[in-house]
Coordinates of C-alpha atoms and ligand atoms in Angstrom, one line a residue:
M1 CA -16.1 28.2 18.0
V2 CA -19.4 26.2 17.9
T3 CA -20.9 25.4 21.3
H4 CA -23.5 23.0 22.5
D5 CA -24.4 21.3 25.8
V6 CA -24.0 17.8 24.3
I7 CA -22.1 16.8 21.2
I8 CA -23.0 13.3 19.9
V9 CA -20.7 11.9 17.3
G10 CA -22.5 9.3 15.3
A11 CA -26.0 9.0 13.9
G12 CA -26.5 5.3 14.0
L13 CA -28.8 3.6 16.5
A14 CA -26.7 4.5 19.6
G15 CA -26.2 8.2 18.6
M16 CA -29.8 8.9 17.7
R17 CA -31.1 7.1 20.7
A18 CA -28.9 9.1 23.0
A19 CA -29.9 12.3 21.3
L20 CA -33.6 11.7 21.9
E21 CA -32.9 11.1 25.5
V22 CA -31.1 14.4 26.1
C23 CA -32.7 16.9 23.6
G24 CA -35.7 17.7 25.8
S25 CA -33.6 19.7 28.2
L26 CA -30.1 20.1 26.7
D27 CA -28.9 21.8 23.6
T28 CA -27.9 18.8 21.5
A29 CA -25.8 18.4 18.4
I30 CA -25.3 15.2 16.3
V31 CA -22.2 15.1 14.1
S32 CA -21.9 12.4 11.4
K33 CA -19.5 11.9 8.6
V34 CA -22.2 10.2 6.5
Y35 CA -25.8 11.4 6.0
P36 CA -27.5 10.1 9.3
T37 CA -29.7 7.4 7.8
R38 CA -26.7 6.0 5.8
S39 CA -25.1 4.9 9.1
H40 CA -24.2 1.2 9.2
S41 CA -27.0 0.4 11.7
G42 CA -29.4 0.7 8.7
A43 CA -27.7 -2.4 7.1
A44 CA -28.6 -4.6 10.0
Q45 CA -30.8 -7.4 8.8
G46 CA -31.8 -10.2 11.2
G47 CA -33.2 -8.8 14.4
V48 CA -32.9 -7.3 17.8
A49 CA -33.1 -9.5 20.9
A50 CA -35.5 -9.3 23.9
S51 CA -37.3 -11.8 26.1
L52 CA -40.7 -10.3 25.5
A53 CA -43.6 -11.1 27.9
N54 CA -45.5 -13.0 25.1
S55 CA -42.7 -15.6 24.9
S56 CA -43.8 -17.6 27.9
D57 CA -40.8 -19.9 28.2
D58 CA -38.2 -17.1 27.9
S59 CA -36.9 -14.8 30.6
W60 CA -34.2 -12.2 31.1
E61 CA -32.3 -14.8 33.1
I62 CA -32.1 -17.2 30.2
H63 CA -31.2 -14.4 27.8
M64 CA -28.5 -13.4 30.3
Y65 CA -27.1 -16.9 30.5
D66 CA -27.0 -17.3 26.7
T67 CA -25.2 -14.0 26.4
V68 CA -22.6 -14.9 29.1
K69 CA -22.0 -18.3 27.6
G70 CA -21.8 -16.8 24.1
S71 CA -19.2 -14.3 25.3
D72 CA -17.0 -17.2 26.4
F73 CA -17.4 -15.9 29.9
L74 CA -15.5 -12.7 29.2
G75 CA -18.6 -10.4 29.2
D76 CA -19.2 -8.3 32.3
Q77 CA -22.2 -9.9 33.9
D78 CA -23.4 -6.8 35.7
A79 CA -23.7 -5.0 32.4
I80 CA -25.2 -8.0 30.6
E81 CA -27.9 -8.2 33.3
M82 CA -28.7 -4.6 32.8
M83 CA -29.0 -5.0 29.1
V84 CA -31.2 -8.0 29.0
K85 CA -33.5 -6.5 31.7
D86 CA -33.8 -3.3 29.7
A87 CA -34.4 -5.2 26.5
P88 CA -38.2 -5.6 26.4
E89 CA -38.8 -2.0 27.2
A90 CA -36.3 -0.9 24.5
I91 CA -38.3 -2.9 21.9
I92 CA -41.7 -1.6 23.0
E93 CA -40.4 1.9 23.0
M94 CA -39.2 1.4 19.4
E95 CA -42.6 0.0 18.5
H96 CA -44.3 3.1 20.0
M97 CA -41.9 5.3 17.9
G98 CA -43.4 3.6 14.9
C99 CA -41.0 0.7 14.1
I100 CA -42.8 -1.8 11.9
F101 CA -41.9 -5.1 13.4
S102 CA -43.1 -8.3 11.7
R103 CA -46.1 -9.8 13.5
T104 CA -47.5 -13.2 14.5
G105 CA -50.9 -14.3 13.4
D106 CA -52.5 -12.8 16.5
G107 CA -50.7 -9.4 16.1
K108 CA -47.9 -9.8 18.5
I109 CA -44.3 -8.9 17.7
A110 CA -42.9 -12.0 15.9
Q111 CA -39.6 -13.5 17.1
R112 CA -37.2 -16.0 15.6
Y113 CA -34.2 -18.1 16.5
F114 CA -30.7 -16.7 16.2
G115 CA -27.2 -18.2 16.8
G116 CA -26.4 -19.0 20.4
H117 CA -29.8 -18.0 21.7
S118 CA -31.7 -20.9 23.2
R119 CA -35.1 -19.3 22.7
P120 CA -36.6 -17.5 19.7
R121 CA -36.1 -14.0 20.9
A122 CA -35.0 -12.0 17.8
C123 CA -37.6 -9.3 17.1
Y124 CA -37.4 -8.4 13.4
A125 CA -38.8 -6.4 10.5
A126 CA -38.5 -9.1 7.8
D127 CA -34.7 -9.0 7.1
R128 CA -34.5 -5.2 7.2
T129 CA -34.6 -4.7 11.0
G130 CA -31.8 -2.1 11.2
H131 CA -33.3 -0.1 8.4
A132 CA -36.7 -0.1 10.2
L133 CA -35.2 0.9 13.6
L134 CA -32.9 3.6 12.2
H135 CA -35.6 5.2 10.2
S136 CA -38.0 5.2 13.2
L137 CA -35.3 7.0 15.3
S138 CA -34.5 9.3 12.4
E139 CA -38.2 10.4 12.2
Q140 CA -38.2 11.2 15.9
V141 CA -35.0 13.2 15.5
M142 CA -36.7 15.1 12.7
R143 CA -39.6 15.7 14.9
N144 CA -37.3 17.3 17.4
A145 CA -35.4 19.2 14.7
S146 CA -35.7 22.5 16.7
K147 CA -33.8 20.9 19.6
I148 CA -31.2 18.8 17.7
K149 CA -28.7 20.4 15.4
I150 CA -27.3 18.0 12.8
Y151 CA -23.9 18.4 11.4
S152 CA -24.2 16.0 8.5
E153 CA -21.0 15.1 6.6
W154 CA -18.8 16.6 9.3
Y155 CA -15.8 14.5 10.1
I156 CA -14.4 14.3 13.7
L157 CA -10.6 14.4 13.6
S158 CA -9.8 14.6 17.3
L159 CA -11.2 14.6 20.8
I160 CA -10.1 17.3 23.2
V161 CA -9.3 15.9 26.6
H162 CA -7.0 17.6 29.2
D163 CA -6.5 16.4 32.8
N164 CA -9.2 13.8 32.4
I165 CA -11.8 16.4 31.4
C166 CA -13.4 16.2 28.0
K167 CA -14.0 19.6 26.4
G168 CA -15.1 19.0 22.8
V169 CA -14.0 17.8 19.4
V170 CA -12.2 19.1 16.3
A171 CA -14.3 18.6 13.2
Y172 CA -13.7 18.9 9.5
D173 CA -16.6 20.1 7.4
I174 CA -16.3 17.8 4.3
K175 CA -18.4 20.1 2.1
N176 CA -15.9 23.0 2.2
G177 CA -12.8 21.8 4.0
R178 CA -13.2 24.0 7.0
L179 CA -11.9 23.1 10.4
E180 CA -14.0 23.9 13.5
V181 CA -13.8 23.3 17.2
L182 CA -17.1 22.0 18.7
R183 CA -17.1 22.7 22.4
G184 CA -19.5 20.8 24.6
K185 CA -20.2 20.1 28.3
A186 CA -20.5 16.5 27.4
V187 CA -19.4 14.4 24.4
I188 CA -20.9 11.1 23.5
F189 CA -19.1 8.9 20.9
A190 CA -21.3 6.5 18.9
T191 CA -18.9 6.1 16.0
G192 CA -19.5 2.4 15.2
G193 CA -17.1 -0.4 14.4
Y194 CA -13.8 -1.0 12.7
G195 CA -14.1 -4.0 10.4
R196 CA -12.8 -2.2 7.2
A197 CA -9.2 -3.1 8.0
F198 CA -9.9 -6.7 6.7
R199 CA -10.1 -7.9 3.1
I200 CA -13.5 -9.7 3.5
T201 CA -15.9 -7.7 5.6
S202 CA -19.6 -7.0 5.9
N203 CA -19.0 -3.6 7.3
A204 CA -19.8 -0.3 5.6
F205 CA -17.1 1.9 4.1
A206 CA -17.5 4.2 7.1
S207 CA -16.6 1.6 9.7
T208 CA -13.0 2.7 10.0
G209 CA -12.6 3.1 13.8
D210 CA -12.2 6.9 13.7
G211 CA -13.8 7.3 17.1
I212 CA -11.7 4.7 18.9
V213 CA -8.5 6.2 17.4
A214 CA -9.5 9.7 18.5
A215 CA -10.0 8.4 22.0
Y216 CA -6.8 6.4 22.0
R217 CA -4.8 9.4 20.9
A218 CA -6.4 11.4 23.7
G219 CA -4.9 9.0 26.3
I220 CA -7.9 6.7 26.7
P221 CA -7.2 2.9 26.5
L222 CA -8.9 0.5 24.1
E223 CA -10.4 -2.6 25.6
D224 CA -10.3 -6.1 24.2
M225 CA -9.3 -5.1 20.7
E226 CA -8.1 -8.6 19.9
F227 CA -11.7 -9.8 19.7
V228 CA -12.9 -9.3 16.1
Q229 CA -16.0 -11.3 15.1
F230 CA -16.3 -13.2 11.9
H231 CA -19.8 -13.8 10.7
P232 CA -20.3 -17.3 9.1
T233 CA -22.2 -16.2 6.0
G234 CA -20.7 -13.5 3.9
L235 CA -21.2 -13.7 0.1
Y236 CA -18.1 -15.4 -1.4
E237 CA -15.3 -12.9 -2.2
Q238 CA -17.7 -10.0 -1.6
G239 CA -18.1 -10.3 2.2
I240 CA -21.6 -8.8 1.9
L241 CA -23.7 -10.2 4.8
I242 CA -26.3 -12.9 4.4
S243 CA -28.1 -12.5 7.7
E244 CA -28.1 -15.3 10.3
A245 CA -31.8 -15.0 10.0
A246 CA -31.4 -17.3 7.0
R247 CA -30.2 -20.0 9.3
G248 CA -32.7 -18.9 12.0
E249 CA -35.4 -19.7 9.5
G250 CA -33.9 -23.1 8.9
G251 CA -31.1 -22.7 6.3
Y252 CA -28.4 -25.4 6.1
L253 CA -24.6 -25.2 5.7
I254 CA -23.2 -27.7 3.2
N255 CA -19.6 -28.6 2.4
G256 CA -18.1 -30.0 -0.8
K257 CA -19.1 -33.5 0.1
G258 CA -22.7 -32.5 0.5
E259 CA -22.6 -32.9 4.3
R260 CA -24.3 -30.7 6.9
F261 CA -20.9 -30.5 8.6
M262 CA -22.0 -28.6 11.7
E263 CA -23.0 -32.0 13.1
R264 CA -19.3 -32.6 13.7
Y265 CA -18.8 -29.3 15.7
A266 CA -22.0 -28.4 17.5
K267 CA -24.3 -31.4 17.5
S268 CA -27.2 -29.8 19.4
M269 CA -27.3 -26.2 18.0
M270 CA -25.9 -27.1 14.5
E271 CA -26.0 -24.1 12.2
L272 CA -27.3 -22.0 15.0
A273 CA -24.2 -22.3 17.3
P274 CA -22.6 -19.0 18.1
R275 CA -20.7 -17.3 15.3
D276 CA -17.2 -17.9 16.5
I277 CA -17.8 -21.6 16.4
V278 CA -19.6 -21.7 13.1
S279 CA -17.0 -19.6 11.4
R280 CA -14.2 -21.7 12.7
S281 CA -16.0 -24.9 11.6
E282 CA -16.5 -23.5 8.1
Q283 CA -12.9 -22.4 7.8
T284 CA -11.7 -25.8 9.0
E285 CA -13.8 -27.5 6.3
I286 CA -12.3 -25.2 3.7
N287 CA -8.7 -25.6 5.0
E288 CA -9.1 -29.4 5.0
G289 CA -10.2 -29.4 1.4
R290 CA -13.9 -29.9 1.9
G291 CA -14.9 -26.5 0.4
I292 CA -17.2 -26.6 -2.7
D293 CA -15.0 -28.0 -5.5
G294 CA -12.1 -27.7 -3.1
K295 CA -12.4 -23.9 -3.2
N296 CA -12.6 -21.2 -0.5
F297 CA -16.3 -21.4 0.0
I298 CA -19.1 -23.6 1.2
Y299 CA -22.9 -23.4 0.5
L300 CA -25.8 -21.9 2.4
D301 CA -28.8 -23.8 1.2
L302 CA -32.2 -22.2 1.6
R303 CA -34.1 -24.0 -1.1
H304 CA -36.1 -26.3 1.3
L305 CA -37.5 -23.2 3.0
S306 CA -40.0 -22.6 0.1
R307 CA -40.4 -19.6 -2.1
E308 CA -43.2 -18.2 0.0
K309 CA -41.2 -18.2 3.2
I310 CA -38.1 -16.7 1.6
M311 CA -40.2 -13.9 -0.1
E312 CA -41.9 -13.1 3.2
R313 CA -39.1 -13.4 5.7
L314 CA -35.8 -13.1 3.8
P315 CA -36.6 -10.8 0.8
Q316 CA -33.4 -8.8 1.2
V317 CA -31.2 -11.9 1.5
R318 CA -32.6 -13.1 -1.8
Q319 CA -32.1 -9.8 -3.5
L320 CA -28.5 -9.5 -2.3
G321 CA -27.7 -12.9 -3.8
I322 CA -29.3 -11.9 -7.1
D323 CA -27.7 -8.4 -7.3
F324 CA -24.1 -9.2 -6.1
I325 CA -23.5 -12.8 -7.2
G326 CA -26.2 -13.5 -9.7
I327 CA -27.8 -16.4 -7.7
D328 CA -31.4 -16.7 -6.6
C329 CA -31.4 -18.6 -3.3
I330 CA -34.9 -19.9 -4.1
E331 CA -33.3 -22.0 -6.9
K332 CA -29.7 -22.5 -6.0
P333 CA -27.5 -22.6 -2.8
L334 CA -25.5 -19.4 -2.1
P335 CA -21.6 -19.6 -2.1
I336 CA -20.5 -18.1 1.2
Q337 CA -17.4 -17.7 3.4
P338 CA -16.8 -16.1 6.9
T339 CA -16.7 -12.3 6.8
V340 CA -15.4 -9.8 9.4
H341 CA -18.5 -8.4 11.0
Y342 CA -18.3 -6.9 14.4
S343 CA -15.9 -5.3 16.8
M344 CA -16.2 -6.6 20.4
G345 CA -13.5 -4.2 21.6
G346 CA -13.6 -0.5 21.9
I347 CA -13.7 2.5 24.3
P348 CA -14.1 1.2 27.9
T349 CA -17.2 2.5 29.6
D350 CA -19.2 1.8 32.8
R351 CA -22.8 0.7 32.7
D352 CA -24.0 4.3 32.2
G353 CA -21.8 4.8 29.2
Q354 CA -19.3 7.0 30.9
V355 CA -15.7 6.4 29.7
I356 CA -13.3 4.8 32.3
I357 CA -9.6 4.7 31.9
N358 CA -8.3 2.0 34.2
D359 CA -9.1 -1.0 36.4
K360 CA -10.0 1.3 39.3
G361 CA -12.9 2.8 37.3
T362 CA -11.5 6.3 37.0
K363 CA -13.9 8.3 34.8
V364 CA -13.3 10.9 32.1
T365 CA -15.4 13.9 33.1
G366 CA -17.9 14.6 30.3
F367 CA -17.0 11.8 28.0
Y368 CA -19.3 9.0 27.1
A369 CA -19.4 6.2 24.5
A370 CA -22.2 3.8 23.3
G371 CA -22.9 1.3 20.6
E372 CA -20.3 -0.6 18.7
C373 CA -17.4 1.8 19.4
S374 CA -17.7 1.2 23.1
C375 CA -16.8 -1.8 25.2
V376 CA -19.2 -2.1 28.2
S377 CA -18.5 -5.2 27.9
V378 CA -21.7 -7.0 27.2
H379 CA -20.3 -9.2 24.3
G380 CA -17.0 -10.3 25.9
A381 CA -15.0 -12.5 23.5
N382 CA -17.9 -13.2 21.1
R383 CA -21.2 -11.4 20.5
L384 CA -24.4 -13.2 19.9
G385 CA -26.4 -12.1 16.9
T386 CA -29.2 -9.5 17.6
N387 CA -27.5 -8.4 20.8
S388 CA -25.8 -5.5 19.1
L389 CA -28.8 -3.5 18.0
L390 CA -30.0 -4.1 21.5
D391 CA -26.7 -2.9 23.0
A392 CA -26.8 0.3 20.9
L393 CA -30.4 1.0 21.9
V394 CA -30.0 0.2 25.6
F395 CA -26.7 1.9 26.2
G396 CA -27.4 4.8 23.8
R397 CA -30.4 5.5 26.0
R398 CA -28.4 4.9 29.2
A399 CA -25.6 7.2 28.2
G400 CA -28.2 9.9 27.4
Q401 CA -29.9 9.4 30.8
S402 CA -26.6 9.6 32.6
V403 CA -25.6 12.8 30.8
L404 CA -29.0 14.3 31.8
E405 CA -28.5 13.3 35.4
S406 CA -25.1 14.8 35.6
A407 CA -25.9 17.9 33.5
K408 CA -26.2 20.2 36.5
D409 CA -22.5 19.5 37.4
F410 CA -21.3 20.1 33.8
Q411 CA -19.7 23.2 32.6
L412 CA -18.1 24.5 29.4
H413 CA -14.3 24.5 29.6
D414 CA -11.9 26.8 28.0
V415 CA -10.4 25.5 24.8
N416 CA -7.5 27.0 23.1
E417 CA -9.0 27.1 19.6
D418 CA -5.8 28.1 17.8
T419 CA -3.8 25.2 19.3
E420 CA -6.5 22.6 18.5
I421 CA -7.0 23.9 14.9
T422 CA -3.3 24.2 14.3
S423 CA -2.7 20.6 15.4
A424 CA -5.6 19.3 13.2
K425 CA -4.2 21.4 10.3
T426 CA -0.8 19.8 10.7
E427 CA -2.3 16.4 10.6
I428 CA -4.0 17.2 7.3
N429 CA -1.0 18.9 5.9
T430 CA 1.3 16.0 6.5
I431 CA -1.0 14.1 4.0
F432 CA -1.1 17.0 1.5
N433 CA 2.6 17.6 1.7
A434 CA 3.9 14.0 1.7
S435 CA 6.4 13.4 -1.0
G436 CA 7.2 10.0 -2.3
N437 CA 6.0 7.4 -4.7
E438 CA 3.8 5.4 -2.4
N439 CA 0.2 4.8 -3.3
M440 CA -2.6 4.8 -0.7
N441 CA -4.5 2.0 -2.4
N442 CA -1.6 -0.3 -2.4
I443 CA -1.1 0.4 1.3
R444 CA -4.8 -0.2 2.0
N445 CA -4.7 -3.4 0.1
G446 CA -1.6 -4.5 1.9
L447 CA -3.3 -3.9 5.3
K448 CA -6.5 -5.7 4.4
D449 CA -4.7 -8.8 3.0
I450 CA -2.3 -9.2 5.9
M451 CA -5.0 -8.7 8.6
M452 CA -7.1 -11.2 6.8
S453 CA -4.5 -13.9 6.5
E454 CA -2.5 -13.5 9.8
C455 CA -5.0 -11.9 12.2
G456 CA -8.1 -13.6 11.1
I457 CA -10.1 -16.6 12.3
F458 CA -7.0 -18.6 13.3
R459 CA -3.9 -16.9 14.6
N460 CA -0.5 -17.9 16.0
R461 CA 2.6 -16.1 17.2
E462 CA 4.6 -16.4 14.0
G463 CA 1.8 -15.0 11.9
L464 CA 0.9 -12.2 14.3
E465 CA 4.6 -11.1 14.4
L466 CA 4.8 -11.1 10.7
C467 CA 1.6 -9.1 10.6
L468 CA 2.9 -6.6 13.1
N469 CA 6.1 -6.1 11.1
K470 CA 4.2 -5.6 7.9
I471 CA 1.9 -3.1 9.5
K472 CA 4.8 -1.1 10.8
G473 CA 6.2 -1.1 7.3
L474 CA 2.9 0.1 5.9
Q475 CA 2.8 2.9 8.5
D476 CA 6.2 4.1 7.3
R477 CA 5.1 3.8 3.7
F478 CA 2.0 5.8 4.5
K479 CA 4.2 8.8 5.3
K480 CA 5.5 8.8 1.7
A481 CA 2.1 8.4 0.1
K482 CA 0.7 11.2 -2.0
I483 CA -2.9 12.1 -2.7
T484 CA -3.8 13.6 -6.0
D485 CA -6.9 15.7 -5.2
R486 CA -5.8 18.9 -3.5
S487 CA -9.2 20.6 -3.4
K488 CA -11.2 21.7 -0.3
V489 CA -14.6 20.6 -1.6
F490 CA -15.7 17.0 -0.9
N491 CA -12.1 15.8 -0.9
T492 CA -12.8 12.1 -0.5
D493 CA -9.2 11.3 -1.3
L494 CA -8.2 13.1 1.8
I495 CA -10.9 11.6 4.0
E496 CA -10.1 8.0 2.9
S497 CA -6.4 8.7 3.6
I498 CA -7.2 9.8 7.1
E499 CA -9.3 6.7 7.6
L500 CA -6.5 4.6 6.3
R501 CA -4.2 6.1 8.9
H502 CA -6.7 5.2 11.6
M503 CA -7.0 1.7 10.3
L504 CA -3.2 1.3 10.4
E505 CA -3.1 2.6 13.9
Y506 CA -5.9 0.4 15.5
S507 CA -4.8 -2.7 13.6
E508 CA -1.5 -2.5 15.4
V509 CA -3.5 -2.4 18.7
I510 CA -5.5 -5.5 17.6
I511 CA -2.3 -7.4 16.8
V512 CA -0.4 -6.5 19.9
S513 CA -3.4 -7.3 22.1
A514 CA -3.8 -10.6 20.2
L515 CA -0.1 -11.5 20.5
A516 CA -0.2 -11.1 24.3
R517 CA -3.3 -13.2 24.8
E518 CA -1.9 -16.7 24.9
E519 CA -5.1 -18.6 24.9
S520 CA -8.2 -19.3 22.7
R521 CA -11.4 -17.6 23.8
G522 CA -14.4 -16.7 21.7
S523 CA -13.4 -15.1 18.4
H524 CA -9.7 -15.1 19.4
A525 CA -8.4 -18.6 18.3
R526 CA -4.7 -19.2 18.7
T527 CA -3.5 -22.4 17.1
D528 CA -0.4 -22.3 19.4
F529 CA -2.6 -21.9 22.5
S530 CA -5.7 -23.8 21.6
K531 CA -7.4 -23.9 25.0
R532 CA -9.1 -21.3 27.1
D533 CA -7.0 -20.4 30.1
D534 CA -9.2 -18.9 32.9
V535 CA -6.3 -18.9 35.4
K536 CA -4.2 -16.5 33.3
W537 CA -6.6 -14.9 30.9
L538 CA -10.0 -14.4 32.5
K539 CA -9.4 -10.6 32.2
H540 CA -10.0 -7.7 29.9
T541 CA -7.1 -6.2 27.9
L542 CA -6.6 -2.4 28.1
A543 CA -4.2 -1.0 25.5
Y544 CA -2.7 2.5 26.1
K545 CA -0.8 4.6 23.7
G546 CA 2.5 5.3 25.5
D547 CA 4.3 8.6 25.3
D548 CA 6.8 7.1 22.8
G549 CA 3.9 5.9 20.7
E550 CA 4.4 2.3 21.7
I551 CA 1.5 0.3 22.9
E552 CA 1.3 -0.5 26.6
L553 CA -0.9 -3.3 27.8
K554 CA -2.7 -3.5 31.2
Y555 CA -5.6 -5.7 32.3
K556 CA -8.7 -5.5 34.4
P557 CA -10.9 -8.1 35.9
V558 CA -14.1 -9.5 34.5
A559 CA -17.3 -8.8 36.5
I560 CA -18.7 -12.2 37.4
T561 CA -22.0 -12.1 39.3
R562 CA -24.3 -15.1 38.5
Y563 CA -22.6 -17.6 36.3
Q564 CA -19.2 -19.1 37.0
P565 CA -17.1 -19.9 33.9
E566 CA -17.7 -23.4 32.6
E567 CA -16.7 -25.4 29.5
R568 CA -18.6 -24.0 26.5
K569 CA -20.5 -26.8 24.6
Y570 CA -23.3 -26.5 22.1
Ligands
FAD601 C1 -24.4 -6.0 7.5 C2 -24.6 -5.9 9.0 C3 -25.8 -6.5 9.5 C4 -26.0 -6.5 10.9 N1 -27.1 -7.1 11.4 C5 -27.3 -7.1 12.7 C6 -28.5 -7.6 13.3 O1 -29.4 -8.1 12.6 N2 -28.7 -7.5 14.6 C7 -27.8 -6.9 15.5 O2 -28.0 -6.9 16.7 N3 -26.7 -6.4 15.0 C8 -26.4 -6.4 13.6 N4 -25.3 -5.8 13.1 C9 -24.4 -5.0 14.0 C10 -25.1 -3.7 14.3 O3 -25.8 -3.3 13.1 C11 -24.1 -2.6 14.7 O4 -23.2 -3.1 15.7 C12 -24.8 -1.4 15.2 O5 -25.8 -1.0 14.3 C13 -23.8 -0.2 15.5 O6 -24.6 0.9 15.7 P1 -23.8 2.2 16.2 O7 -24.9 3.2 16.5 O8 -22.9 1.9 17.3 O9 -22.9 2.6 14.9 P2 -23.2 2.8 13.4 O10 -24.6 2.6 13.0 O11 -22.1 2.1 12.6 O12 -23.0 4.4 13.2 C14 -21.7 5.0 13.3 C15 -21.9 6.5 13.1 O13 -20.7 7.2 13.5 C16 -20.4 8.2 12.5 N5 -19.0 8.4 12.5 C17 -18.0 7.5 12.5 N6 -16.8 8.1 12.4 C18 -17.0 9.4 12.4 C19 -16.2 10.6 12.3 N7 -14.9 10.5 12.2 N8 -16.8 11.8 12.3 C20 -18.1 11.9 12.3 N9 -19.0 10.8 12.4 C21 -18.4 9.6 12.4 C22 -21.0 7.6 11.2 O14 -21.2 8.7 10.3 C23 -22.3 6.9 11.7 O15 -23.3 7.9 11.8 C24 -25.0 -5.9 11.8 C25 -23.9 -5.3 11.2 C26 -23.7 -5.3 9.9 C27 -22.4 -4.7 9.3

């Protein structure tokens, strides 16, 4: 059995940031199913938010208000306050670690506008911000190589929690098919998002919600899973992200009639309204026949920005257009459609990243979560762009600090290695031994299509019920699906099947949570309940896995400190 003081699962921004915090005095391990710098954080483009001292008319209070309003008043305001206050320090710290932020003429960190932010507060490294941040952290992790053991391409299958005490994880070494128990005094999950269950998504192949499913199966509820963010500008049919930075720099959205249609939906913020609003507006234009040539897309027009500005500030955006769709945005507008982008829901934590399991704040000893897999909740019903890299940095660090502070109280707990390994083996063997004629790809495609069409930007009872039935059918079919590769070495067939099983499981939680929430708030838009309903629904959903496998829903209140809910206008 492998033993460490702290086991961090995930090597994105949240995981690596947490590791740097604890590695000075605790024996630290990072486990990642992909090579660390291939984590999805590296794909982030547009920026990371902070009200820096050099932006004279910005302040943490304004950043906080923008975030609360952006969240459609579902974000927990105590946590948001903490995040926006920590933000400037988090950025300066990254700068000191070597992150190459873009600069103003007088050498300060440059900042640009982003959706829903009333001030230009996105710090950026051209349009490769996530890449710059992730690699800076990775360099620091390398520098501390003697203190941080990295298990690269190890896949976590389950979380070991008994009597509310977390004891470790069970991992599968992808290189040789070996199962291993990793025992730790504390476990931090930083396993990222779950957007891959949808047909059109900007998410990496690895964003399959493994961490949240492991927690859910271990008895931990999932919070606010119904809130799945669509980003307004994915490349048509590919879903690949064209950063909001393109609109932050002044790009227009144009419909089939040549109109800048955002005028109808958000007169003051136009293209830079929050993502839920812009995505709904685009979809409405498309649904009402005003897509380009009546088709399923509209245009993002950057031509007026000039070649020089595009080459300097948006080089990756330009290259993505050329590589994936054969269009150079300097010369032609880009065909785009909304793409599933971010998971507001996840593992409930307190402001120090410790996992809590109910409305009374009961903690799981030794278990923490940070970054996109967690729900603190700083994003509520809709995240503002650039607040997520910030969330991952701030709460990755806080989770690390909190582990450090509690370390003296931690101990290693006994784990029955045989039982844990046997149960993981059984999980794997059910896939190897399945007999039937079903095909994993067909099941995956079925899932993606139905989630996209019935649990997407617009939802209603009829569609969600259809979706739920279909998913249950897909779960049954999964049991009869065979895989062809039976080897132990780099069996990606097996890994993708396990990921599919996870997607089928959390998709059901998304749908059941969405069916129950009979209102429209942030990214959750019900055509049969089109208004926000603060009387009944100003609360967080907690979805538990019942003993019979059925989902049980409970709720907990929203933390409201400074800003009372008001109508959301832009
Ligand atoms: C294309 C794109 C652009 C974005 N641009 C921005 C932006 O400009 N600004 C912004 O604020 N946000 C942006 N976001 C969102 C932001 O990048 C993410 O929310 C954030 O990076 C998540 O970081 P993380 O550390 O939580 O997880 P990730 O970076 O996703 O890392 C997850 C880690 O968990 C590991 N893992 C997962 N499952 C397992 C398992 N079973 N076993 C072992 N390891 C596992 C993975 O290997 C990986 O290391 C963007 C997102 C996308 C998809």
